[in-house]
mmCIF file of C-alpha atoms in Angstrom:
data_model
loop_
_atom_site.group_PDB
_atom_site.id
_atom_site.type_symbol
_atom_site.label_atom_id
_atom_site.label_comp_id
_atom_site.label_asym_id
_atom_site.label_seq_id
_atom_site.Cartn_x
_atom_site.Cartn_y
_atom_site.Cartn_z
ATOM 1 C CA UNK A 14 0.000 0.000 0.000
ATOM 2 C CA UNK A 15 0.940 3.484 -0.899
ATOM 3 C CA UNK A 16 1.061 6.252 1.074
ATOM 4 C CA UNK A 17 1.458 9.831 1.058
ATOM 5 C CA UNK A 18 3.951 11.483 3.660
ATOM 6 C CA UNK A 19 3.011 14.510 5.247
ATOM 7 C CA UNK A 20 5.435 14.723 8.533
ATOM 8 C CA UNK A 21 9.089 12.312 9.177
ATOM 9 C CA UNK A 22 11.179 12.938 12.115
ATOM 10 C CA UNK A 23 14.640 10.811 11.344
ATOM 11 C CA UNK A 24 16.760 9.108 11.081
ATOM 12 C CA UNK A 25 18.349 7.377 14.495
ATOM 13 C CA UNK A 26 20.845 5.134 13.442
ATOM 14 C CA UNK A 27 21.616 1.483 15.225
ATOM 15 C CA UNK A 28 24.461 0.091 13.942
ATOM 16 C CA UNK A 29 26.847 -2.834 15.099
ATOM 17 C CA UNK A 30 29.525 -1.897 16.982
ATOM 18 C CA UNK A 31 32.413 -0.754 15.476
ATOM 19 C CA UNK A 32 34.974 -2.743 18.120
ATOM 20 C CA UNK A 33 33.861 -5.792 17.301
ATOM 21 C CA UNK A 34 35.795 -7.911 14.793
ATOM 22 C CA UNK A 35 33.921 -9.973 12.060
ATOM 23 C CA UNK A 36 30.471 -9.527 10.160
ATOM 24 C CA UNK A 37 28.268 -7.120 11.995
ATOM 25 C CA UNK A 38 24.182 -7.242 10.841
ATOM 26 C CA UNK A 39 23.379 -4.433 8.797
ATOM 27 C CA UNK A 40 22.729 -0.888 9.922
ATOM 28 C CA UNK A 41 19.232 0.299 10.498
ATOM 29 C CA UNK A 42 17.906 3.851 10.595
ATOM 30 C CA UNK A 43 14.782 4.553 12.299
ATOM 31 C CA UNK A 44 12.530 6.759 11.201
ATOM 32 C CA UNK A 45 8.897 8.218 12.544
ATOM 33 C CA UNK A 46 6.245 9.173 9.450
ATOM 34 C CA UNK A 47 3.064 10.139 9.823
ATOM 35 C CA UNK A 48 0.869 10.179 6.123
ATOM 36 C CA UNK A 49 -1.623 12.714 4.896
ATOM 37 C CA UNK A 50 -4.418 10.958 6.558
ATOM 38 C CA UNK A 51 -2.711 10.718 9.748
ATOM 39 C CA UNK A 52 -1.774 7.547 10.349
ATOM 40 C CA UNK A 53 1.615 7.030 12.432
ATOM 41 C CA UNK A 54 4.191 4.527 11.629
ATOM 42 C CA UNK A 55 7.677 3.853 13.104
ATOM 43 C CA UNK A 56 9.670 2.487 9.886
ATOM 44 C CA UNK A 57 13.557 1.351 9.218
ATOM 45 C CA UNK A 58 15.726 0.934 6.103
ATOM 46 C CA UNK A 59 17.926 -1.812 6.294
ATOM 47 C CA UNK A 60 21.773 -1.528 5.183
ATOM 48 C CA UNK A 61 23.277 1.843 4.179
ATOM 49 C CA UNK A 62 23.347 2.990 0.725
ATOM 50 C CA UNK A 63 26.159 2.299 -1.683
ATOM 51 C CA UNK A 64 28.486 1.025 1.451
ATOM 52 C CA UNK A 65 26.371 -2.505 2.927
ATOM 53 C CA UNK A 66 23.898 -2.648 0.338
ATOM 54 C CA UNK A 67 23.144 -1.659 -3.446
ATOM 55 C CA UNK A 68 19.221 -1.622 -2.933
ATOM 56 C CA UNK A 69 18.546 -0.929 1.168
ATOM 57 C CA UNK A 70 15.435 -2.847 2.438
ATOM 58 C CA UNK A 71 12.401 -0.490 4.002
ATOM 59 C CA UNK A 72 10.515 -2.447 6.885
ATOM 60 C CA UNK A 73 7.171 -1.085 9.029
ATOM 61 C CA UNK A 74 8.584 -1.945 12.790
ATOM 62 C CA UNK A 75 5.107 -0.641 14.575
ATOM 63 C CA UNK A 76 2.484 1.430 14.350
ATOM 64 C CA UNK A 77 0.788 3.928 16.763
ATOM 65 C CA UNK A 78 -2.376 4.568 18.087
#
């Protein structure tokens, strides 16, 4: 579904830490959007542009009442 995106407060990044030797999961930024109709979601992309990933994955991680 489609929607229209009147407000977005974002991102806040979580990312693997940077000490840690070996394969870390992919970075996520966080993002709050509320559409034209207002409807609230709390969203992520998956993997950073260009540097983890050449097409970044978009997921809905809640909604809000």
């Amino acid at each position: 579904m489609t929607h229209g995106i009147a407000k977005a407060q974002g991102p806040e990044r979580i990312a693997g830490e940077w000490w840690h030797e070996g394969a870390s999961p992919p970075t996520r930024d966080y993002y709050l959007v509320r559409d034209e109709a207002g409807h609230r979601f709390w969203l992520y992309r998956e993997g950073l542009y260009a540097r983890e990933t050449a097409s970044p994955r978009w997921f809905v991680h809640g909604l809000f009442a």
